[in-house]
Amino acid sequence: MRSLGTRRVAQAAGAAMVAVIALAGCSAGQVAETALLKAPVSGLNTQSPDGKLLIRNLQVAYDAPEGYPANGTAPLQVSLFNQTEQPMTVTISSRPQTDVTPSIVSAQQVGVGALAPSEEPSPSASAPAAEPPALEPAKFTIPPLGTQTFIPGPGKNLQAVGLSNDLKPGYSLSLTIQANDGEAIDVLAPFQTPTSPASRAPGNEDENSEAE
């Protein structure tokens, strides 16, 4: 027969175990809910006036804090969804803004093709500079209830060529998207938000020293 003190110790241990199990259950529920959350999307989400074309995560791919120079080329990221049961031809272009705004940039051409190789010094001063890859017009057909996605990387990329101005974080690229022969829509593709902060410039050697 257990003493009164022994029974109290056993009851306290049992209560503690129940509390631990309850906390573990709550924690498991929180982890499961957190796993369902998705990272925020910095791109533009819109659609055609008739709702037949969905435009998701449209943005200019981030490269560096300096962005892309005037007359340069910027790769784009976007997912297009054909909401109809018929093939859909989509055309993407860019045209200058009627009201000049420094933070809104246009392009001479929007095309599809491989990204240009990084600019590296040629091994010989007499070696000719590599020409940028030729681009196809940004006009493609999306199958019924299909998707067309462009993500910068190997293969074909959606690119804006001949930028009218510097295109950098905080700026937008003016684009025109048309599905079949429907109404064209003008959109502004924002500059992608970096996933990590830019590195800080080194400080002065005497920055943290005390004046004598």
mmCIF file of C-alpha atoms in Angstrom:
data_model
loop_
_atom_site.group_PDB
_atom_site.id
_atom_site.type_symbol
_atom_site.label_atom_id
_atom_site.label_comp_id
_atom_site.label_asym_id
_atom_site.label_seq_id
_atom_site.Cartn_x
_atom_site.Cartn_y
_atom_site.Cartn_z
ATOM 1 C CA MET A 1 0.000 0.000 0.000
ATOM 2 C CA ARG A 2 1.412 3.383 -1.037
ATOM 3 C CA SER A 3 1.808 6.160 1.455
ATOM 4 C CA LEU A 4 0.058 9.474 1.078
ATOM 5 C CA GLY A 5 3.284 11.172 -0.001
ATOM 6 C CA THR A 6 3.959 8.569 -2.684
ATOM 7 C CA ARG A 7 0.448 8.976 -4.149
ATOM 8 C CA ARG A 8 0.873 12.760 -4.309
ATOM 9 C CA VAL A 9 4.169 12.432 -6.128
ATOM 10 C CA ALA A 10 2.590 10.022 -8.634
ATOM 11 C CA GLN A 11 -0.377 12.367 -9.216
ATOM 12 C CA ALA A 12 1.955 15.340 -9.796
ATOM 13 C CA ALA A 13 4.029 13.348 -12.266
ATOM 14 C CA GLY A 14 0.887 12.314 -14.149
ATOM 15 C CA ALA A 15 -0.353 15.892 -14.374
ATOM 16 C CA ALA A 16 3.016 17.027 -15.686
ATOM 17 C CA MET A 17 2.942 14.316 -18.365
ATOM 18 C CA VAL A 18 -0.550 15.381 -19.495
ATOM 19 C CA ALA A 19 0.643 18.979 -19.765
ATOM 20 C CA VAL A 20 3.654 17.942 -21.864
ATOM 21 C CA ILE A 21 1.438 15.926 -24.235
ATOM 22 C CA ALA A 22 -1.004 18.841 -24.591
ATOM 23 C CA LEU A 23 1.815 21.268 -25.373
ATOM 24 C CA ALA A 24 3.269 18.841 -27.892
ATOM 25 C CA GLY A 25 -0.112 18.604 -29.606
ATOM 26 C CA CYS A 26 -0.426 22.384 -29.806
ATOM 27 C CA SER A 27 3.101 22.688 -31.129
ATOM 28 C CA ALA A 28 2.447 20.075 -33.808
ATOM 29 C CA GLY A 29 -0.659 21.954 -34.893
ATOM 30 C CA GLN A 30 1.260 25.206 -35.193
ATOM 31 C CA VAL A 31 3.981 23.580 -37.291
ATOM 32 C CA ALA A 32 1.385 22.061 -39.610
ATOM 33 C CA GLU A 33 -0.347 25.424 -40.097
ATOM 34 C CA THR A 34 2.966 27.215 -40.638
ATOM 35 C CA ALA A 35 3.930 24.698 -43.314
ATOM 36 C CA LEU A 36 0.876 25.743 -45.329
ATOM 37 C CA LEU A 37 1.942 29.388 -45.443
ATOM 38 C CA LYS A 38 3.604 30.569 -48.637
ATOM 39 C CA ALA A 39 6.299 33.169 -49.077
ATOM 40 C CA PRO A 40 5.013 36.585 -50.139
ATOM 41 C CA VAL A 41 5.109 37.345 -53.859
ATOM 42 C CA SER A 42 6.611 40.672 -54.908
ATOM 43 C CA GLY A 43 5.405 40.547 -58.519
ATOM 44 C CA LEU A 44 2.295 41.985 -60.148
ATOM 45 C CA ASN A 45 -0.902 39.900 -60.266
ATOM 46 C CA THR A 46 -3.593 40.959 -62.726
ATOM 47 C CA GLN A 47 -5.700 39.646 -65.622
ATOM 48 C CA SER A 48 -7.087 40.574 -69.024
ATOM 49 C CA PRO A 49 -10.297 42.634 -69.058
ATOM 50 C CA ASP A 50 -12.351 39.555 -69.998
ATOM 51 C CA GLY A 51 -10.687 37.378 -67.370
ATOM 52 C CA LYS A 52 -9.528 34.804 -69.914
ATOM 53 C CA LEU A 53 -5.809 35.404 -69.250
ATOM 54 C CA LEU A 54 -4.381 35.443 -65.736
ATOM 55 C CA ILE A 55 -1.044 37.182 -65.185
ATOM 56 C CA ARG A 56 0.825 36.169 -62.064
ATOM 57 C CA ASN A 57 4.090 37.250 -60.417
ATOM 58 C CA LEU A 58 5.147 39.576 -63.230
ATOM 59 C CA GLN A 59 8.408 41.310 -62.302
ATOM 60 C CA VAL A 60 11.882 42.295 -63.432
ATOM 61 C CA ALA A 61 14.434 39.780 -62.166
ATOM 62 C CA TYR A 62 16.723 41.162 -59.469
ATOM 63 C CA ASP A 63 20.436 41.197 -60.271
ATOM 64 C CA ALA A 64 22.148 43.801 -58.067
ATOM 65 C CA PRO A 65 21.344 47.059 -56.235
ATOM 66 C CA GLU A 66 22.535 48.972 -59.303
ATOM 67 C CA GLY A 67 19.963 47.252 -61.526
ATOM 68 C CA TYR A 68 20.246 47.360 -65.319
ATOM 69 C CA PRO A 69 21.773 50.268 -67.277
ATOM 70 C CA ALA A 70 20.051 52.306 -69.976
ATOM 71 C CA ASN A 71 20.144 50.524 -73.368
ATOM 72 C CA GLY A 72 20.756 47.281 -71.483
ATOM 73 C CA THR A 73 18.738 44.063 -71.231
ATOM 74 C CA ALA A 74 16.636 42.905 -68.278
ATOM 75 C CA PRO A 75 15.197 39.379 -67.852
ATOM 76 C CA LEU A 76 11.583 39.092 -66.734
ATOM 77 C CA GLN A 77 9.647 36.615 -64.651
ATOM 78 C CA VAL A 78 5.963 35.803 -65.162
ATOM 79 C CA SER A 79 3.372 33.018 -65.226
ATOM 80 C CA LEU A 80 0.471 33.219 -67.697
ATOM 81 C CA PHE A 81 -2.661 31.069 -67.371
ATOM 82 C CA ASN A 82 -5.081 30.415 -70.234
ATOM 83 C CA GLN A 83 -8.524 30.155 -68.644
ATOM 84 C CA THR A 84 -10.274 29.063 -71.846
ATOM 85 C CA GLU A 85 -10.679 25.734 -73.611
ATOM 86 C CA GLN A 86 -9.133 27.134 -76.790
ATOM 87 C CA PRO A 87 -5.472 27.861 -77.656
ATOM 88 C CA MET A 88 -4.505 31.431 -76.769
ATOM 89 C CA THR A 89 -1.880 33.550 -78.530
ATOM 90 C CA VAL A 90 -0.224 36.050 -76.213
ATOM 91 C CA THR A 91 1.940 38.975 -77.319
ATOM 92 C CA ILE A 92 4.117 41.034 -74.944
ATOM 93 C CA SER A 93 5.652 44.334 -76.001
ATOM 94 C CA SER A 94 6.732 47.672 -74.542
ATOM 95 C CA ARG A 95 6.039 51.218 -75.616
ATOM 96 C CA PRO A 96 7.247 54.588 -74.340
ATOM 97 C CA GLN A 97 5.118 56.400 -71.808
ATOM 98 C CA THR A 98 3.294 59.539 -72.949
ATOM 99 C CA ASP A 99 4.171 61.205 -69.643
ATOM 100 C CA VAL A 100 7.885 60.793 -69.025
ATOM 101 C CA THR A 101 8.501 59.466 -65.511
ATOM 102 C CA PRO A 102 12.085 58.565 -64.513
ATOM 103 C CA SER A 103 10.958 55.585 -62.426
ATOM 104 C CA ILE A 104 8.977 54.032 -65.319
ATOM 105 C CA VAL A 105 11.196 52.483 -67.986
ATOM 106 C CA SER A 106 10.260 51.132 -71.424
ATOM 107 C CA ALA A 107 12.150 48.865 -73.834
ATOM 108 C CA GLN A 108 12.782 48.885 -77.554
ATOM 109 C CA GLN A 109 11.955 45.180 -77.792
ATOM 110 C CA VAL A 110 10.577 42.345 -75.677
ATOM 111 C CA GLY A 111 11.758 38.959 -76.897
ATOM 112 C CA VAL A 112 12.393 35.344 -75.945
ATOM 113 C CA GLY A 113 15.804 33.681 -76.075
ATOM 114 C CA ALA A 114 18.874 32.608 -74.166
ATOM 115 C CA LEU A 115 20.437 35.046 -71.744
ATOM 116 C CA ALA A 116 23.569 36.801 -72.960
ATOM 117 C CA PRO A 117 26.822 35.455 -71.467
ATOM 118 C CA SER A 118 28.366 37.467 -68.676
ATOM 119 C CA GLU A 119 30.749 40.149 -69.815
ATOM 120 C CA GLU A 120 34.234 38.779 -69.245
ATOM 121 C CA PRO A 121 37.542 40.143 -70.551
ATOM 122 C CA SER A 122 38.464 38.384 -73.780
ATOM 123 C CA PRO A 123 41.687 36.316 -73.635
ATOM 124 C CA SER A 124 43.093 38.254 -76.557
ATOM 125 C CA ALA A 125 42.772 41.935 -77.324
ATOM 126 C CA SER A 126 42.260 41.049 -80.990
ATOM 127 C CA ALA A 127 39.440 38.564 -80.249
ATOM 128 C CA PRO A 128 36.029 39.840 -81.417
ATOM 129 C CA ALA A 129 33.408 40.552 -78.769
ATOM 130 C CA ALA A 130 30.626 37.977 -78.481
ATOM 131 C CA GLU A 131 27.347 39.110 -79.982
ATOM 132 C CA PRO A 132 24.225 38.824 -77.835
ATOM 133 C CA PRO A 133 21.951 35.885 -78.723
ATOM 134 C CA ALA A 134 19.183 36.637 -81.209
ATOM 135 C CA LEU A 135 15.722 36.892 -79.673
ATOM 136 C CA GLU A 136 12.409 35.670 -80.992
ATOM 137 C CA PRO A 137 9.384 37.977 -80.726
ATOM 138 C CA ALA A 138 7.559 37.643 -77.418
ATOM 139 C CA LYS A 139 4.583 35.977 -79.091
ATOM 140 C CA PHE A 140 3.612 32.454 -78.093
ATOM 141 C CA THR A 141 0.619 30.138 -77.911
ATOM 142 C CA ILE A 142 -0.682 28.751 -74.623
ATOM 143 C CA PRO A 143 -2.659 25.485 -74.923
ATOM 144 C CA PRO A 144 -6.243 25.232 -73.630
ATOM 145 C CA LEU A 145 -6.306 25.602 -69.840
ATOM 146 C CA GLY A 146 -2.510 25.671 -70.052
ATOM 147 C CA THR A 147 0.299 27.723 -68.555
ATOM 148 C CA GLN A 148 3.324 29.583 -69.887
ATOM 149 C CA THR A 149 5.986 30.420 -67.296
ATOM 150 C CA PHE A 150 9.237 32.308 -67.673
ATOM 151 C CA ILE A 151 11.891 32.148 -64.941
ATOM 152 C CA PRO A 152 15.400 33.493 -65.620
ATOM 153 C CA GLY A 153 17.856 30.651 -66.085
ATOM 154 C CA PRO A 154 18.953 28.110 -68.700
ATOM 155 C CA GLY A 155 16.828 27.855 -71.814
ATOM 156 C CA LYS A 156 14.483 30.466 -73.193
ATOM 157 C CA ASN A 157 14.001 33.641 -71.191
ATOM 158 C CA LEU A 158 11.622 36.576 -71.532
ATOM 159 C CA GLN A 159 13.770 39.710 -71.868
ATOM 160 C CA ALA A 160 13.345 43.453 -72.288
ATOM 161 C CA VAL A 161 16.017 44.818 -74.644
ATOM 162 C CA GLY A 162 17.111 48.421 -75.150
ATOM 163 C CA LEU A 163 15.968 49.985 -71.885
ATOM 164 C CA SER A 164 15.040 53.653 -72.132
ATOM 165 C CA ASN A 165 16.610 54.446 -68.759
ATOM 166 C CA ASP A 166 18.360 52.824 -65.828
ATOM 167 C CA LEU A 167 16.109 50.105 -64.371
ATOM 168 C CA LYS A 168 16.808 49.497 -60.692
ATOM 169 C CA PRO A 169 15.030 48.635 -57.434
ATOM 170 C CA GLY A 170 12.006 50.862 -56.915
ATOM 171 C CA TYR A 171 11.531 51.340 -60.682
ATOM 172 C CA SER A 172 9.054 49.597 -63.015
ATOM 173 C CA LEU A 173 9.062 48.376 -66.603
ATOM 174 C CA SER A 174 6.185 49.372 -68.879
ATOM 175 C CA LEU A 175 4.718 46.408 -70.767
ATOM 176 C CA THR A 176 1.721 45.778 -73.008
ATOM 177 C CA ILE A 177 0.112 42.331 -72.997
ATOM 178 C CA GLN A 178 -2.478 41.182 -75.510
ATOM 179 C CA ALA A 179 -4.303 37.843 -75.673
ATOM 180 C CA ASN A 180 -5.521 36.779 -79.135
ATOM 181 C CA ASP A 181 -7.215 39.811 -80.703
ATOM 182 C CA GLY A 182 -8.635 41.051 -77.420
ATOM 183 C CA GLU A 183 -8.071 44.342 -75.702
ATOM 184 C CA ALA A 184 -4.414 45.055 -74.942
ATOM 185 C CA ILE A 185 -3.604 45.922 -71.346
ATOM 186 C CA ASP A 186 -0.781 48.139 -70.135
ATOM 187 C CA VAL A 187 0.963 46.948 -66.993
ATOM 188 C CA LEU A 188 3.952 47.964 -64.902
ATOM 189 C CA ALA A 189 6.311 45.144 -63.973
ATOM 190 C CA PRO A 190 7.971 46.016 -60.647
ATOM 191 C CA PHE A 191 11.625 45.368 -59.901
ATOM 192 C CA GLN A 192 11.915 42.141 -57.921
ATOM 193 C CA THR A 193 12.476 42.453 -54.177
ATOM 194 C CA PRO A 194 15.758 40.732 -53.188
ATOM 195 C CA THR A 195 15.487 37.732 -50.863
ATOM 196 C CA SER A 196 18.392 39.017 -48.755
ATOM 197 C CA PRO A 197 19.703 42.519 -47.982
ATOM 198 C CA ALA A 198 22.534 43.898 -50.077
ATOM 199 C CA SER A 199 26.005 43.764 -48.561
ATOM 200 C CA ARG A 200 27.131 46.912 -46.808
ATOM 201 C CA ALA A 201 30.117 48.861 -48.036
ATOM 202 C CA PRO A 202 33.183 48.608 -45.781
ATOM 203 C CA GLY A 203 33.461 51.427 -43.298
ATOM 204 C CA ASN A 204 36.440 53.672 -42.670
ATOM 205 C CA GLU A 205 39.245 52.256 -40.565
ATOM 206 C CA ASP A 206 38.932 55.129 -38.072
ATOM 207 C CA GLU A 207 35.137 54.965 -38.011
ATOM 208 C CA ASN A 208 34.913 53.322 -34.589
ATOM 209 C CA SER A 209 37.996 54.879 -33.036
ATOM 210 C CA GLU A 210 37.700 57.564 -30.369
ATOM 211 C CA ALA A 211 39.301 60.915 -30.921
ATOM 212 C CA GLU A 212 42.098 61.670 -28.491
#
